[in-house]
Amino acid sequence: MLSMSTNNLSYNDQGGSDSAVEVGQETTPTSSNAGAGFGLFSTNFKKNDDLKEMLESNKDSLKLDAMKRIIALIAKGKNASELFPAVVKNVASKNIELKKLVYVYLVRYAEEQQDLALLSISTFQRALKDPNQLIRASALRVLSSIRVPIIVPIMMLAIKEAASDMSPYVRKTSAHAIQKLYSLDPDQKEHLIEVIDKLLKDKSTLVAGSVVMAFEEVCPDRIDLIHKNYRKLCNLLVDVEEWGQVVIITMLTRYARTQFTSPWKEDGLFDENSETAFYESDEKKTKNGDEKKSYVMDPDHRLLLRNTKPLLQSRNTAVVVSVAQLYWHLAPKHEVGVITKSLVRLLRSHREVQYVVLQNIATMSIQRKGMFEPYMKSFYVRSTDATHIKSLKLEILTSLANEANISTILREFQTYVKSQDKQFAAGTIQAIGRCATNISEVTDTCLQGLVLLLSNRDETVVAESVVVIKKLLQTQPTQHSDIIKHMAKLFDNIAVPMARASILWLMGEYCERVPQIAPDVLRKMAKSFTSEEDIVKLQTVNLAAKLYLTNSKQTKLLTQYILNLGKYDQNYDIRDRTRFIRQLIVPNEKSGALGKYARRILLAPKPAPVLESTYKDRDRYQLGTLSHTINTKASGYLELSDWPAVAPDQSVRNVEVIEPVKEWAPSLGKTGKSKLSKSSDDKFYSDSGEEEEKGSGSSSSDDSSSSSSEESSSEAESDEEKSSEESDKSSSQSEKSSSESDSEQKKTTKKPPQKKTVKPTAKDSDSDENGNVAKETSSSSAEETSSGSESGSDADSHSGTEHKKKTKSKAKPKVSGPAFVPEKSHDLLHRMTGKGLSAQYQFPRQPCLYQPTMVSVQISLTNTTDHPLEQIHIGDRSPTGLNMHCFNTIECLLPEASVTVSLGVDFNDSTQAANFQLCTKEDQFSVSIQPAVGELFLPATMTEQDFRKEQGKLLGMNESSATITMAAENTTRQPISRQVATVANLGVVLSGQDNIHRFAGKTASSGAVVLVTVELRESSAALITINTEKSVMGPMLLRDLKSALARA
Amino acid sequence: MINSLFLINPSGEIFLEKHWKSVVSRSVCDYFLEAKEKALEPEDVPPVIHTPHHYLISIYRDKLFFLSVIQTEVPPLFVIEFLHRVAEMIQDYFGECSETVVKDHMVMVYELLEEMLDNGFPLATESNVLKEMIRPPTILRSVVNTLTGTSNVGDTLPTGQLSTIPWRRAGVRYTNNEAYFDVVEEIDAILDQSGTTVFAEIQGVVEACVKLSGMPDLTLSFMNPRLLDDVSFHPCVRYKLWESERVLSFIPPDGNFTLMTYHVNAQNLVAIPVYVKQSISFFECGSDGRLDVTVGPKQTMGKTVEGVMVTVHLPKTILSINLTATQGSYTYDNGTKLLVWDIGKLNPQKLPNLRGSLSLQAGAPKPEENPSLNIDLKIQQLAISGLKVNRLDMFGEKYKPFKGVKYITKAGKFQVRT
């Protein structure tokens, strides 16, 4: 009992004696002890004795029972602190449940019982060394929660040790402990920052969220700690648990605003939603050489935007909103649109979620109407909505109103005005007023509507209408004298003071327009003056004064009467006003120079009030924050800084560690999601490298998820996202290639016409999606080939004729130019394994110049070392019989230089890899080229007739077919042709039927005919048939086509 | 972040409190209780309240207030989302979320709360992880525990907590392996007086109940995924694969969970399954009015409409009502002026009708607006958007699971203005 009265700090204020009673009652049912009636003191004493006894017994089950009862007391907010000595003895118990309950108790009361709490410390120190990670972690949790200043050094030590624990779970706990220690003793800040720095480097997703939280709480200004971890955090983000995601995203938003330049400058030129603006800006990023646009987004900035976007699909509303605010604060204006749908989706969630989301939308919709306008109907109010939700929806609808939709909105508002919820009806009238001022076309309509409302039976509605009409009239007073007259008529029936005052003010202000009525109104007011509300009296005095000045003949006596009444009013404001007015307007000897100006003072033109949203200035707070919600700065709010004019050094984020090993593991967990989760500088820039790897993986393994992003483009929305990603990818690619192949680029940019001659067919299919790289390499391939004999002009003529109607039918299929050249290039030799020599290969799909049975392959070699590489050539090859046309030995490749060479390989119509050695003067590297089956063909042109004839010969075993469900967008000719052409180097056969698409080619080595038919059935099903005598290639091709066409 | 949590019942009694940092006096709740007094309905209490030293963020759910105390800046949704998780956790553990349930399992709830947050930051919120640490109560287990002295508290760290798939516990074993998916669609609509649709949309959710042994890797595909306009997923769904192939590929949590929620493409016209003919009128002179409501099936795709219910908030000035229903029964609460007409199954041959007279309080003016009708309904074996599950494949495990898909359409916020 003693401890109870001394040690309970805040707690006892409310529940001293009360809790004692409760303790008694609480335990009576469980023990048959009937002593509850003996008064407070004895009962309490007894009960605690009982519990103490149980705690001191030998049986764990009794102890457990006691602890459970104690915890139940704590949960109810009752005081159980006097049991501390008895409880603390059990801290070393073997029973895990008992131990946990004791921990819970300790955390709750240790601060109040510091001396006794110290007894338990040694137990925790021992537990910190326990082999069980759960025990280590919970010991640290409790130790750090005991808010006793003496143990700060012990805590510090424990945190430091835990920060390098094997178990990520313990490390996570240590991140939490940092915050606890910091709040206990801020002097430890410097040491704690060291630990934070260490934990920030942690690669575990488990730790990331917690340590960023600690960072935010302890040292949010130490942005420099983030630099090195920025890319890792971005890449880990999808795999971090949802709560950590929120914290990390918020922190990264702040970080990005200090490190990157604004992406908004040029955007201002474009209409936010227009297609052209989108493509233009897309181009802007791909052609970074273009001097017209100076802004190039930092790849790290892009990385953040790209890696957060999938999280818009999170089930956790806090994550969605945090990504939304990140896009709002960081993304180029034309990309912000992607968050709209997700935010609107959240409106289906719980009421409280709706409330916060609507607030954020309200702020956004003021600046960017276009974002939410298509979803206007989602903001329609239901009679079942809570009051604050209603008014927020009203707010948003008002912000969204424009010339086009105003009639719909007004119709909707008409329903709301009739609502039983009068508060809401009044809000609607204000909203109508705002619409009327904002959109001049409807001002008259609104005004008429409001005037009709004046005859409403409900007082609040009428009053609100009067007030709004007053404001509206003030903006354009000239033509509305009849409305004023109408209001004067209604005046007798209106009782709400504010409305009466408003009408009186209107009379006075525009008394010259209603010269007949105004004096009459004044007469009525003189009669009822004494019984009016103060605000009405003030306006009566005002009206009297104004009338006196304009029409003194009629109103002189009335005015004097009213001024006399006012002089003796109970309210001093009114007495003051009366005195002031009298001196001003009634000429007498005492009135000085001011009297002359009375007219100018009282009848000065007054500026119209501006009706604007209450959310107008909320954007000074970061969206999604508590401060934004309450519209005041919450404690601990961190300002979002403005964009820097010049970006700080980008290289601070470079990380030296490079992980060349990229595994392809489609197996467990979220590997599918976390493709980007390996952190290395190199990795980041060479996104394309990763794509390739996946591509080749899919062609060899059975996995259908080849992620060549150029193939998938679905609805307008995802298309847009896609290509924005695309543009970014190509920008990073181009950056890479510009460093790698400087000379190359110069050459190619000088010869733009060649680009067109090489790939005229590809152009119409997906011109926007071909990044720089593709153009460069293919044009350089043109160079290569044109230096040979037949050159691209041949290919040109073929592909040109392909689109024209064939007149001459040929019995033998003739090789034509490629319908499409994939931009994909594959890694042949990584620069890490190649000791600085890196090589990439690509299939240009040109007929091989050296031998018709060969497939031509293009290899681009780059020297990334700082010394020249000499005598690059091809060494041994396997299988030994491999027929290959090598390139001429490259005598010398200078540092940073790159060169493209072409190669002919006879794959002998199999997808077996061609292995050979790439040699320099000093080294030999084993490399292999793995062709996708589609690359082993050459396109052929033939007529539909010939096609049928050939197909007739290749039935039975030579035919393989499958029915698939086509992706939605793959149902027309263009996308189908493109998808097929991407997978395989085949020519299009012109077909008379709309639903059947035919493609023909022949294999490179043996020249066997390959025929592909895609027949569309009803409801997006399609039958793919492949006829070829190559019974291995048929099914392989079929598989590739299936996955390409079914993909969305 | 989150400092304290208070559970408060509708009458304002605080029956549970939990502090994760220093103790905050429960007198802080007075600000909230004051706001609660002011609000007409519990739903009208503002979710975020600003007091001189604290910020109070609360949710109202299952007739309980969950009130959290915050001291520094934190995204409000972070807290709101967490509070809802607490409510879901209680529901998940004890079958329902109510004051009695919490009071009955006070200690366990307290222990759970202790595990969910550390220093106010979420530590374990996945139900699969929590259930390994603190096992939910079952009758069998409580008997076993008393006999053997074992406890409900796990002594090792749940595997989920460390893995990249925290939502699934390890070592799951079932004798019957089964996976059920419920596609539940809700129609949100506002119809105006004449019955034309002002606004209608379909929201859907795929609820799953997966009881499969080991580590199954499931792939669920739809016949017509392009219907889905906007989706959100359980963290287990691989987003990349959805983006590229429009299939749901995931390693499921064990037990019940919400796999995805979706919104159906706005361009598709929404089929409204019922029509409502209504006339509610009040006579200008006498204190009298009439009500006549008929409900009939409209676009039901050949299915029967069940569980039809009409809820009306009558104006406050109504004194009494005298109605007859040709089908079902109606209840009327004169205190809240709430009229509920429970119709049941719709029979197209004989349309249910509710009609009769309303009498107003003497001298009260004719109500300005007619009350709107809220409709509730249910259609079994139909997803109104036409969404169909194509197939479910399982990889990674050898056994053959039993699979099932159920469709159901319900009315969401379905309102008829009168």
mmCIF file of N, CA and C in Angstrom, chain B residues 91-146:
data_model
loop_
_atom_site.group_PDB
_atom_site.id
_atom_site.type_symbol
_atom_site.label_atom_id
_atom_site.label_comp_id
_atom_site.label_asym_id
_atom_site.label_seq_id
_atom_site.Cartn_x
_atom_site.Cartn_y
_atom_site.Cartn_z
ATOM 1 N N GLN B 91 -11.293 -10.566 -33.938
ATOM 2 C CA GLN B 91 -12.304 -11.322 -34.673
ATOM 3 C C GLN B 91 -11.764 -12.699 -35.069
ATOM 4 N N ASP B 92 -10.537 -12.706 -35.544
ATOM 5 C CA ASP B 92 -9.913 -13.915 -36.036
ATOM 6 C C ASP B 92 -9.668 -14.911 -34.900
ATOM 7 N N TYR B 93 -9.257 -14.401 -33.767
ATOM 8 C CA TYR B 93 -8.916 -15.273 -32.656
ATOM 9 C C TYR B 93 -10.151 -15.813 -31.950
ATOM 10 N N PHE B 94 -11.117 -14.948 -31.745
ATOM 11 C CA PHE B 94 -12.212 -15.328 -30.853
ATOM 12 C C PHE B 94 -13.542 -15.428 -31.574
ATOM 13 N N GLY B 95 -13.535 -15.286 -32.881
ATOM 14 C CA GLY B 95 -14.777 -15.467 -33.623
ATOM 15 C C GLY B 95 -15.622 -14.231 -33.748
ATOM 16 N N GLU B 96 -15.530 -13.344 -32.826
ATOM 17 C CA GLU B 96 -16.233 -12.073 -32.986
ATOM 18 C C GLU B 96 -15.473 -10.998 -32.222
ATOM 19 N N CYS B 97 -15.793 -9.774 -32.550
ATOM 20 C CA CYS B 97 -15.122 -8.667 -31.885
ATOM 21 C C CYS B 97 -16.183 -7.909 -31.108
ATOM 22 N N SER B 98 -16.228 -8.112 -29.811
ATOM 23 C CA SER B 98 -17.227 -7.426 -29.006
ATOM 24 C C SER B 98 -16.664 -7.202 -27.614
ATOM 25 N N GLU B 99 -17.363 -6.402 -26.881
ATOM 26 C CA GLU B 99 -16.902 -6.074 -25.537
ATOM 27 C C GLU B 99 -16.798 -7.333 -24.666
ATOM 28 N N THR B 100 -17.823 -8.198 -24.739
ATOM 29 C CA THR B 100 -17.793 -9.408 -23.907
ATOM 30 C C THR B 100 -16.597 -10.278 -24.243
ATOM 31 N N VAL B 101 -16.357 -10.445 -25.527
ATOM 32 C CA VAL B 101 -15.260 -11.313 -25.939
ATOM 33 C C VAL B 101 -13.936 -10.770 -25.413
ATOM 34 N N VAL B 102 -13.735 -9.489 -25.553
ATOM 35 C CA VAL B 102 -12.486 -8.901 -25.081
ATOM 36 C C VAL B 102 -12.371 -9.063 -23.567
ATOM 37 N N LYS B 103 -13.474 -8.837 -22.878
ATOM 38 C CA LYS B 103 -13.426 -8.956 -21.414
ATOM 39 C C LYS B 103 -13.148 -10.399 -21.000
ATOM 40 N N ASP B 104 -13.708 -11.338 -21.737
ATOM 41 C CA ASP B 104 -13.480 -12.747 -21.404
ATOM 42 C C ASP B 104 -12.036 -13.173 -21.632
ATOM 43 N N HIS B 105 -11.407 -12.606 -22.628
ATOM 44 C CA HIS B 105 -10.037 -13.004 -22.951
ATOM 45 C C HIS B 105 -9.067 -11.858 -22.728
ATOM 46 N N MET B 106 -9.299 -11.147 -21.668
ATOM 47 C CA MET B 106 -8.508 -9.952 -21.397
ATOM 48 C C MET B 106 -7.001 -10.195 -21.491
ATOM 49 N N VAL B 107 -6.528 -11.258 -20.843
ATOM 50 C CA VAL B 107 -5.090 -11.481 -20.782
ATOM 51 C C VAL B 107 -4.535 -11.795 -22.160
ATOM 52 N N MET B 108 -5.263 -12.632 -22.874
ATOM 53 C CA MET B 108 -4.757 -13.001 -24.186
ATOM 54 C C MET B 108 -4.741 -11.797 -25.123
ATOM 55 N N VAL B 109 -5.780 -10.998 -25.080
ATOM 56 C CA VAL B 109 -5.796 -9.795 -25.910
ATOM 57 C C VAL B 109 -4.610 -8.903 -25.553
ATOM 58 N N TYR B 110 -4.371 -8.806 -24.258
ATOM 59 C CA TYR B 110 -3.270 -7.960 -23.810
ATOM 60 C C TYR B 110 -1.930 -8.499 -24.311
ATOM 61 N N GLU B 111 -1.764 -9.815 -24.212
ATOM 62 C CA GLU B 111 -0.521 -10.424 -24.704
ATOM 63 C C GLU B 111 -0.363 -10.205 -26.198
ATOM 64 N N LEU B 112 -1.479 -10.342 -26.922
ATOM 65 C CA LEU B 112 -1.425 -10.143 -28.369
ATOM 66 C C LEU B 112 -1.012 -8.715 -28.696
ATOM 67 N N LEU B 113 -1.617 -7.773 -27.989
ATOM 68 C CA LEU B 113 -1.280 -6.378 -28.240
ATOM 69 C C LEU B 113 0.205 -6.143 -27.973
ATOM 70 N N GLU B 114 0.700 -6.813 -26.932
ATOM 71 C CA GLU B 114 2.111 -6.689 -26.603
ATOM 72 C C GLU B 114 2.982 -7.189 -27.766
ATOM 73 N N GLU B 115 2.542 -8.267 -28.404
ATOM 74 C CA GLU B 115 3.334 -8.798 -29.519
ATOM 75 C C GLU B 115 3.196 -7.961 -30.778
ATOM 76 N N MET B 116 2.050 -7.330 -30.950
ATOM 77 C CA MET B 116 1.797 -6.623 -32.207
ATOM 78 C C MET B 116 2.651 -5.375 -32.357
ATOM 79 N N LEU B 117 2.911 -4.706 -31.272
ATOM 80 C CA LEU B 117 3.691 -3.477 -31.355
ATOM 81 C C LEU B 117 4.898 -3.574 -30.434
ATOM 82 N N ASP B 118 5.983 -2.956 -30.858
ATOM 83 C CA ASP B 118 7.120 -2.776 -29.967
ATOM 84 C C ASP B 118 7.463 -1.303 -30.021
ATOM 85 N N ASN B 119 7.409 -0.668 -28.892
ATOM 86 C CA ASN B 119 7.657 0.763 -28.830
ATOM 87 C C ASN B 119 6.754 1.531 -29.792
ATOM 88 N N GLY B 120 5.564 1.008 -29.991
ATOM 89 C CA GLY B 120 4.605 1.704 -30.841
ATOM 90 C C GLY B 120 4.754 1.447 -32.319
ATOM 91 N N PHE B 121 5.692 0.583 -32.684
ATOM 92 C CA PHE B 121 5.870 0.274 -34.104
ATOM 93 C C PHE B 121 5.488 -1.185 -34.339
ATOM 94 N N PRO B 122 4.713 -1.463 -35.378
ATOM 95 C CA PRO B 122 4.232 -2.835 -35.570
ATOM 96 C C PRO B 122 5.375 -3.844 -35.668
ATOM 97 N N LEU B 123 5.207 -4.925 -34.918
ATOM 98 C CA LEU B 123 6.242 -5.948 -34.888
ATOM 99 C C LEU B 123 5.732 -7.197 -35.590
ATOM 100 N N ALA B 124 4.564 -7.635 -35.235
ATOM 101 C CA ALA B 124 3.985 -8.809 -35.885
ATOM 102 C C ALA B 124 2.496 -8.573 -36.025
ATOM 103 N N THR B 125 2.028 -8.433 -37.253
ATOM 104 C CA THR B 125 0.598 -8.235 -37.439
ATOM 105 C C THR B 125 -0.014 -9.351 -38.270
ATOM 106 N N GLU B 126 0.827 -10.203 -38.844
ATOM 107 C CA GLU B 126 0.297 -11.311 -39.631
ATOM 108 C C GLU B 126 -0.350 -12.326 -38.707
ATOM 109 N N SER B 127 -1.558 -12.702 -39.035
ATOM 110 C CA SER B 127 -2.282 -13.621 -38.164
ATOM 111 C C SER B 127 -1.555 -14.962 -38.048
ATOM 112 N N ASN B 128 -0.916 -15.389 -39.137
ATOM 113 C CA ASN B 128 -0.200 -16.670 -39.081
ATOM 114 C C ASN B 128 0.961 -16.636 -38.100
ATOM 115 N N VAL B 129 1.634 -15.508 -38.035
ATOM 116 C CA VAL B 129 2.761 -15.382 -37.110
ATOM 117 C C VAL B 129 2.256 -15.317 -35.673
ATOM 118 N N LEU B 130 1.246 -14.501 -35.468
ATOM 119 C CA LEU B 130 0.707 -14.352 -34.116
ATOM 120 C C LEU B 130 0.197 -15.677 -33.573
ATOM 121 N N LYS B 131 -0.441 -16.429 -34.445
ATOM 122 C CA LYS B 131 -1.030 -17.681 -33.972
ATOM 123 C C LYS B 131 0.024 -18.683 -33.566
ATOM 124 N N GLU B 132 1.235 -18.539 -34.079
ATOM 125 C CA GLU B 132 2.288 -19.430 -33.643
ATOM 126 C C GLU B 132 2.845 -18.997 -32.297
ATOM 127 N N MET B 133 2.809 -17.695 -32.069
ATOM 128 C CA MET B 133 3.341 -17.197 -30.797
ATOM 129 C C MET B 133 2.344 -17.393 -29.677
ATOM 130 N N ILE B 134 1.108 -17.034 -29.967
ATOM 131 C CA ILE B 134 0.062 -17.208 -28.960
ATOM 132 C C ILE B 134 -1.066 -17.949 -29.637
ATOM 133 N N ARG B 135 -1.287 -19.171 -29.185
ATOM 134 C CA ARG B 135 -2.252 -20.001 -29.906
ATOM 135 C C ARG B 135 -3.668 -19.613 -29.525
ATOM 136 N N PRO B 136 -4.528 -19.592 -30.517
ATOM 137 C CA PRO B 136 -5.915 -19.215 -30.227
ATOM 138 C C PRO B 136 -6.568 -20.261 -29.336
ATOM 139 N N PRO B 137 -7.541 -19.837 -28.548
ATOM 140 C CA PRO B 137 -8.155 -20.767 -27.593
ATOM 141 C C PRO B 137 -9.104 -21.724 -28.299
ATOM 142 N N THR B 138 -9.001 -22.985 -27.974
ATOM 143 C CA THR B 138 -10.028 -23.935 -28.393
ATOM 144 C C THR B 138 -10.337 -24.761 -27.166
ATOM 145 N N ILE B 139 -11.470 -25.377 -27.182
ATOM 146 C CA ILE B 139 -11.861 -26.138 -25.993
ATOM 147 C C ILE B 139 -10.867 -27.262 -25.768
ATOM 148 N N LEU B 140 -10.533 -27.955 -26.869
ATOM 149 C CA LEU B 140 -9.619 -29.081 -26.759
ATOM 150 C C LEU B 140 -8.308 -28.624 -26.137
ATOM 151 N N ARG B 141 -7.811 -27.495 -26.652
ATOM 152 C CA ARG B 141 -6.505 -27.075 -26.187
ATOM 153 C C ARG B 141 -6.523 -26.691 -24.716
ATOM 154 N N SER B 142 -7.604 -26.048 -24.294
ATOM 155 C CA SER B 142 -7.627 -25.640 -22.893
ATOM 156 C C SER B 142 -7.676 -26.859 -21.982
ATOM 157 N N VAL B 143 -8.358 -27.931 -22.439
ATOM 158 C CA VAL B 143 -8.378 -29.166 -21.656
ATOM 159 C C VAL B 143 -6.971 -29.749 -21.579
ATOM 160 N N VAL B 144 -6.332 -29.839 -22.745
ATOM 161 C CA VAL B 144 -4.984 -30.393 -22.792
ATOM 162 C C VAL B 144 -4.046 -29.584 -21.916
ATOM 163 N N ASN B 145 -4.184 -28.274 -21.990
ATOM 164 C CA ASN B 145 -3.290 -27.421 -21.218
ATOM 165 C C ASN B 145 -3.425 -27.648 -19.725
ATOM 166 N N THR B 146 -4.662 -27.792 -19.259
ATOM 167 C CA THR B 146 -4.819 -27.990 -17.822
ATOM 168 C C THR B 146 -4.257 -29.337 -17.403
#
